[in-house]
Amino acid sequence: MQLTKFSLLLAPVERTLYPSITRCFFSKCHIFVEILTINVIMKFPDFRMKKFSDAQHNYINGVFAALLLIISQCITGQELKWPGITKETRPWTRMWWMGSIGTKQDITSAFTNYKDAGLGGLEITCIYGVKGRENEFVNYLSPGWMDKFTHILTEGERLELGIDLANASGWPFGGPWVNSEDASRNINIKTFMLNEGEKLNEKVEFIQQPLIRAAGIKPDMSTLSEPVSINKNLQLYALDQIRFEKALPLKSLIAYSSSGDIIDLTEKISDSGYLDWIAPTGEWRLYALFEGWHGKMSERAGPGGEGNVIDHFSQKATENFLSKFNESFKGYDTRYLRGYFNDSYEVDDASGQADWTDSLFTEFERRRGYDLKYHLPALFQMETPEKNERILSDYRQTISEMILENFTIKWTDWAHDAGKITRNQAHGSPGNILDLYAASDIPETEGYELSRLKFASSAANVTGKRLVSCEAATWLNEHFVSSLSDIKNAADLFFLSGINHLFYHGTCFTPEDDPWPGFLFYAATEFTPANSFWKDFHALNDYVTRVQSFMQNGKADNDVLLYFPIFDSYSVYGRGMLQHFDGLTPEMKKSRFGMAVEQLPGIGFSYDYISDLQISKIKFTDGRLRTEGNDYETIIIPGCKYIPSETFSKLIELSNEGATIVFYGDLPENVSGFTDFGARTLSFNEMKGSLHFYLAGEHAKIAVNGKGKLISGDNLGELLNVAGLKNERMSIDSITFIRRKTDNGLCYFIKNSSGNAFEGWLPLSTHASSAGIFNPLSGDYGKASIRTSGEGIEIYIQLRPTETMIIETYSGMIKGENYWFYTADSAPDPITGKWKLTFVEGGPNLPESRTLDSLVSWTQSGGDDVKNFSGSAIYSTSFSKPAGKADAWKLDLGNVSSSAEVYINCKKYATLIGPYFDVEIGDKDLKRENTLEIVVSNLMANRIAWMDRNGIEWKKFYNVNMAAKLKENTKNGIFDASHWLPMQSGLLGPVTLTPLSVLKQ
């Protein structure tokens, strides 16, 4: 459509004031453009000259603000709908492949089952075997194993199931091809005292003492040979750690005098092991360092995977380990494989620590600028407290850099060279896990504390990773008692921490011919077809899929960066040379850092952790702190003792450029590390001394620095308010949230974390023209009722305790139906009468059908068969439609153990997994007389207890077979449920109907 003369007259104003308004807008809404243009011309006939007073400029701005609103109404709105579904938006599961047992037909059958349940992919992890099926074991990475694995890839591609592979059999990285040169190391110290004129008469040697730790049958060490991988019966032994008795090589011998002299005596050791040296003047302490073998074996390894764990600090060990995969995969089509997985760093969950590597002295001097050999007393905490802290901090920083560069980055580069990605569990590592997570393509975490989970999501957000994953529901409760509702509640925590790619923990692959309950893993919530909840598992997967379809779009929209003051932890010796980072320690929780972690969600601010390395890459652009992958309003530095001088200098530089830096508590006390710390301390104090703070607010202090400012104080909420940040006021009502920014606007995943229902107008700290509400559990969605407020917008919503919703805001208007909320017109009307109970699937036996006068747990309906039964049963009855009118009816099942399908008049309405078991039924869907069928599935606990009471063997696994989570469920060292009473099962009610009216907002 051609523009009119009035629209052409408007063009200079358009270019001057609103260049973002494209001409297509005007062509579609030309009549409104003409009217507003005439208005402008009449008021300002010389507007073409672009000379406006402030009043005129404000008037024209107002006119065109109205124009924008009209245009947004005129242009066809975006259609409201759920995002598209991919295999990555669906939940994945860790598939344990016990002994690599199973035929290709078994694989095809199982994978079809996984696909039908709504899973999107599998991580293949090969682990220990099953007793009695030894002749079916296939050695890891052998040609026979590769033949099966390529079939896995073929079937995954056919069924659109993504496939990842754990880069070892068991964990951590290790195997029979890892020789002693590449195995994990430790350092052993021996000291000697000499006075002036004395000579050391004893041999300088250290004999490594034999050690063996086994999860299976502990063998006689005298029957074992080195290397371990050549021994037989390794599945039976399930070795976790082994050290053979041997003399260890001397790494260094350094003499320190009481007067401060230091002499390297390493070259003065004779071939026979004696020191050829006479002590000069003074008292001398000699430190002899011997490099030993930590002895950690790959945990839970399957056949052909048993062997040494690698030295994670050695580039050569990493490269040699990965070369085995290059060799094994050669000639096989592995194109469909998405990527590789590294399980959590669990090298040191053994005796002692793997706290050394052959190149440590060389690497240390290159990185820290001084020779560690001349500071061994401080390294072993025998110097002044401050020097002890600084040397130890430098050692730990070096270890952190070595595992980052020599293991994580090398591994990821290797995967990229093969066209694959990496998924990495960095927690537990002896280094800055924020950097280790960030060095992989998909950071992955585990656990049940938001503060712990956010280390992985923070690394992803700060560095721009689209996906962050979680090992989900790991040993959630005791075996066999976790419900789908329990898992959903855990999933909600993962989502709120910023995770958007769940991996269930997990699914044991079971061949078709294996009797119930099949293959099971010792530390899992058993997501297997043998579990009674499998029938309704798809409903949980649909929920996760809907949430992840939103959470994988756009970028995280967190307000602040929270500095992780790792050098305070580096300086505290604790339990050993290494410190492993895995969430907040008790000491961290008491610190300013821990206090900030605790307070920020409660006062409505979202945050990401950030490391020193990541701070070094921040730029201040367009009024925001921009990291590699995101931008933020400010950074919080919690009160700490030590901070690298480079980090503090970067913060001053950013503030000088215009950034606001918040110091929660006092400014850092001192610089970290030992290198030139005197000069660096002087420079650090000069920087601090140049900052002149003045009181601003009740407690906050401000120092202007260049274009920016630094704010300091003890009240975190006040500090952020002074910094000009807006919080999410929904937190006042204990509505927890995670927020993402998309092309449309903002997307919120919210949960009612209070114990009370919320009904009313929910404030959002954003401005928008419209919003949509998406219920991820039911799949319902619609346009929200919206109104403006001073701080943003408000939407009307109802949330029961623990209930979740997704809210998406839009800059323009959207098309679609409204999201309906209801009010109850009267009290619930109970459905009374007799119920027929029919058992349809499960075991050990199908109980006979029966008629119930009232609803009770089926375990109380008579006979032992119902007490022992795990599976599904149908409760059926009929009812009359209640009198009166209603827009809809709420069918409430009351108490259900533990999931249910609802059918009315033979039509399925919902699969309900809890914690609420109700569904809305349209008024027209109810007839005068109706049939109601509720298909209820319980948990597998009752059948397992029956098997244990009757001595029926199902615990048939090598290695861990089968540990209990709770001490009271342990008998003869393994899990036992024989003492369990029958768990409630079935439909307990009461079942009611409530008339509903659409709420007019």
GROMACS .gro file of C-alpha atoms in nm, residues 431-590:
model
  160
  431GLY     CA    1   3.951  -2.655   4.184
  432ASN     CA    2   3.722  -2.370   4.093
  433ILE     CA    3   3.422  -2.564   3.967
  434LEU     CA    4   3.276  -2.252   3.804
  435ASP     CA    5   3.565  -2.256   3.556
  436LEU     CA    6   3.552  -2.634   3.517
  437TYR     CA    7   3.179  -2.632   3.445
  438ALA     CA    8   3.226  -2.348   3.196
  439ALA     CA    9   3.493  -2.539   3.003
  440SER     CA   10   3.239  -2.798   2.888
  441ASP     CA   11   2.946  -2.761   2.650
  442ILE     CA   12   2.678  -2.867   2.899
  443PRO     CA   13   2.757  -2.818   3.268
  444GLU     CA   14   2.582  -3.083   3.478
  445THR     CA   15   2.510  -3.089   3.850
  446GLU     CA   16   2.328  -3.303   4.106
  447GLY     CA   17   2.186  -3.267   4.456
  448TYR     CA   18   1.897  -3.103   4.638
  449GLU     CA   19   2.026  -2.763   4.751
  450LEU     CA   20   1.961  -2.465   4.526
  451SER     CA   21   2.288  -2.305   4.634
  452ARG     CA   22   2.476  -2.615   4.515
  453LEU     CA   23   2.285  -2.658   4.191
  454LYS     CA   24   2.345  -2.298   4.087
  455PHE     CA   25   2.719  -2.350   4.039
  456ALA     CA   26   2.649  -2.535   3.714
  457SER     CA   27   2.371  -2.305   3.592
  458SER     CA   28   2.579  -1.996   3.680
  459ALA     CA   29   2.871  -2.120   3.470
  460ALA     CA   30   2.631  -2.185   3.183
  461ASN     CA   31   2.464  -1.844   3.211
  462VAL     CA   32   2.782  -1.643   3.252
  463THR     CA   33   2.952  -1.808   2.954
  464GLY     CA   34   2.649  -1.839   2.727
  465LYS     CA   35   2.575  -2.212   2.729
  466ARG     CA   36   2.221  -2.285   2.609
  467LEU     CA   37   2.181  -2.605   2.811
  468VAL     CA   38   2.260  -2.692   3.171
  469SER     CA   39   2.178  -3.041   3.290
  470CYS     CA   40   2.120  -3.226   3.613
  471GLU     CA   41   2.155  -3.582   3.734
  472ALA     CA   42   1.798  -3.581   3.858
  473ALA     CA   43   1.641  -3.763   4.151
  474THR     CA   44   1.956  -3.946   4.255
  475TRP     CA   45   1.855  -4.186   4.533
  476LEU     CA   46   1.568  -3.950   4.608
  477ASN     CA   47   1.424  -4.164   4.889
  478GLU     CA   48   1.481  -4.517   5.002
  479HIS     CA   49   1.455  -4.772   4.723
  480PHE     CA   50   1.112  -4.824   4.566
  481VAL     CA   51   0.919  -4.560   4.761
  482SER     CA   52   0.966  -4.250   4.543
  483SER     CA   53   0.646  -4.138   4.372
  484LEU     CA   54   0.609  -3.937   4.053
  485SER     CA   55   0.495  -3.647   4.270
  486ASP     CA   56   0.820  -3.669   4.471
  487ILE     CA   57   1.019  -3.655   4.149
  488LYS     CA   58   0.818  -3.360   4.020
  489ASN     CA   59   0.891  -3.170   4.339
  490ALA     CA   60   1.262  -3.239   4.294
  491ALA     CA   61   1.241  -3.134   3.928
  492ASP     CA   62   1.088  -2.801   4.031
  493LEU     CA   63   1.394  -2.726   4.244
  494PHE     CA   64   1.618  -2.803   3.947
  495PHE     CA   65   1.421  -2.567   3.725
  496LEU     CA   66   1.427  -2.291   3.986
  497SER     CA   67   1.805  -2.323   4.002
  498GLY     CA   68   1.831  -2.261   3.627
  499ILE     CA   69   1.862  -2.620   3.505
  500ASN     CA   70   1.682  -2.693   3.178
  501HIS     CA   71   1.799  -3.038   3.062
  502LEU     CA   72   1.710  -3.318   3.309
  503PHE     CA   73   1.877  -3.659   3.313
  504TYR     CA   74   1.695  -3.903   3.538
  505HIS     CA   75   1.910  -4.116   3.767
  506GLY     CA   76   1.822  -4.353   3.621
  507THR     CA   77   1.725  -4.651   3.408
  508CYS     CA   78   1.888  -4.992   3.421
  509PHE     CA   79   1.862  -5.159   3.082
  510THR     CA   80   1.710  -5.505   3.128
  511PRO     CA   81   1.689  -5.785   2.868
  512GLU     CA   82   1.336  -5.903   2.791
  513ASP     CA   83   1.390  -6.251   2.938
  514ASP     CA   84   1.491  -6.131   3.285
  515PRO     CA   85   1.227  -6.181   3.556
  516TRP     CA   86   1.076  -5.893   3.753
  517PRO     CA   87   1.217  -5.657   3.882
  518GLY     CA   88   1.499  -5.693   3.630
  519PHE     CA   89   1.831  -5.513   3.656
  520LEU     CA   90   1.847  -5.238   3.919
  521PHE     CA   91   2.108  -4.982   4.024
  522TYR     CA   92   2.198  -4.935   4.389
  523ALA     CA   93   2.173  -4.555   4.416
  524ALA     CA   94   1.878  -4.474   4.197
  525THR     CA   95   1.516  -4.383   4.174
  526GLU     CA   96   1.437  -4.677   3.950
  527PHE     CA   97   1.300  -4.530   3.625
  528THR     CA   98   1.246  -4.872   3.471
  529PRO     CA   99   0.943  -5.041   3.311
  530ALA     CA  100   0.938  -5.276   3.613
  531ASN     CA  101   0.843  -4.984   3.836
  532SER     CA  102   0.468  -4.961   3.886
  533PHE     CA  103   0.474  -4.587   3.818
  534TRP     CA  104   0.602  -4.651   3.463
  535LYS     CA  105   0.242  -4.668   3.339
  536ASP     CA  106   0.194  -4.300   3.429
  537PHE     CA  107   0.557  -4.194   3.379
  538HIS     CA  108   0.461  -4.016   3.057
  539ALA     CA  109   0.266  -3.755   3.256
  540LEU     CA  110   0.577  -3.655   3.451
  541ASN     CA  111   0.775  -3.648   3.128
  542ASP     CA  112   0.512  -3.429   2.963
  543TYR     CA  113   0.543  -3.188   3.256
  544VAL     CA  114   0.922  -3.173   3.232
  545THR     CA  115   0.904  -3.135   2.855
  546ARG     CA  116   0.664  -2.841   2.875
  547VAL     CA  117   0.882  -2.661   3.128
  548GLN     CA  118   1.203  -2.726   2.938
  549SER     CA  119   1.046  -2.613   2.610
  550PHE     CA  120   1.036  -2.266   2.764
  551MET     CA  121   1.349  -2.285   2.978
  552GLN     CA  122   1.569  -2.374   2.679
  553ASN     CA  123   1.463  -2.058   2.494
  554GLY     CA  124   1.641  -1.726   2.523
  555LYS     CA  125   1.887  -1.647   2.801
  556ALA     CA  126   1.878  -1.640   3.177
  557ASP     CA  127   1.775  -1.299   3.309
  558ASN     CA  128   1.942  -1.278   3.647
  559ASP     CA  129   1.994  -0.946   3.820
  560VAL     CA  130   2.334  -0.973   3.980
  561LEU     CA  131   2.665  -1.154   3.976
  562LEU     CA  132   2.780  -1.292   4.310
  563TYR     CA  133   3.155  -1.332   4.344
  564PHE     CA  134   3.269  -1.674   4.463
  565PRO     CA  135   3.555  -1.594   4.706
  566ILE     CA  136   3.740  -1.918   4.653
  567PHE     CA  137   4.075  -1.789   4.779
  568ASP     CA  138   3.940  -1.779   5.132
  569SER     CA  139   3.878  -2.153   5.098
  570TYR     CA  140   4.212  -2.212   4.925
  571SER     CA  141   4.392  -2.070   5.229
  572VAL     CA  142   4.230  -2.297   5.491
  573TYR     CA  143   4.401  -2.637   5.523
  574GLY     CA  144   4.096  -2.833   5.637
  575ARG     CA  145   4.127  -3.210   5.599
  576GLY     CA  146   4.415  -3.228   5.355
  577MET     CA  147   4.622  -3.074   5.082
  578LEU     CA  148   4.329  -3.060   4.843
  579GLN     CA  149   3.992  -2.904   4.900
  580HIS     CA  150   3.702  -3.035   4.697
  581PHE     CA  151   3.426  -2.795   4.597
  582ASP     CA  152   3.073  -2.928   4.599
  583GLY     CA  153   2.826  -2.665   4.714
  584LEU     CA  154   2.859  -2.453   5.025
  585THR     CA  155   3.054  -2.588   5.320
  586PRO     CA  156   2.932  -2.508   5.673
  587GLU     CA  157   3.203  -2.240   5.689
  588MET     CA  158   3.086  -2.087   5.361
  589LYS     CA  159   2.726  -2.076   5.482
  590LYS     CA  160   2.834  -1.865   5.780
   0.00000   0.00000   0.00000
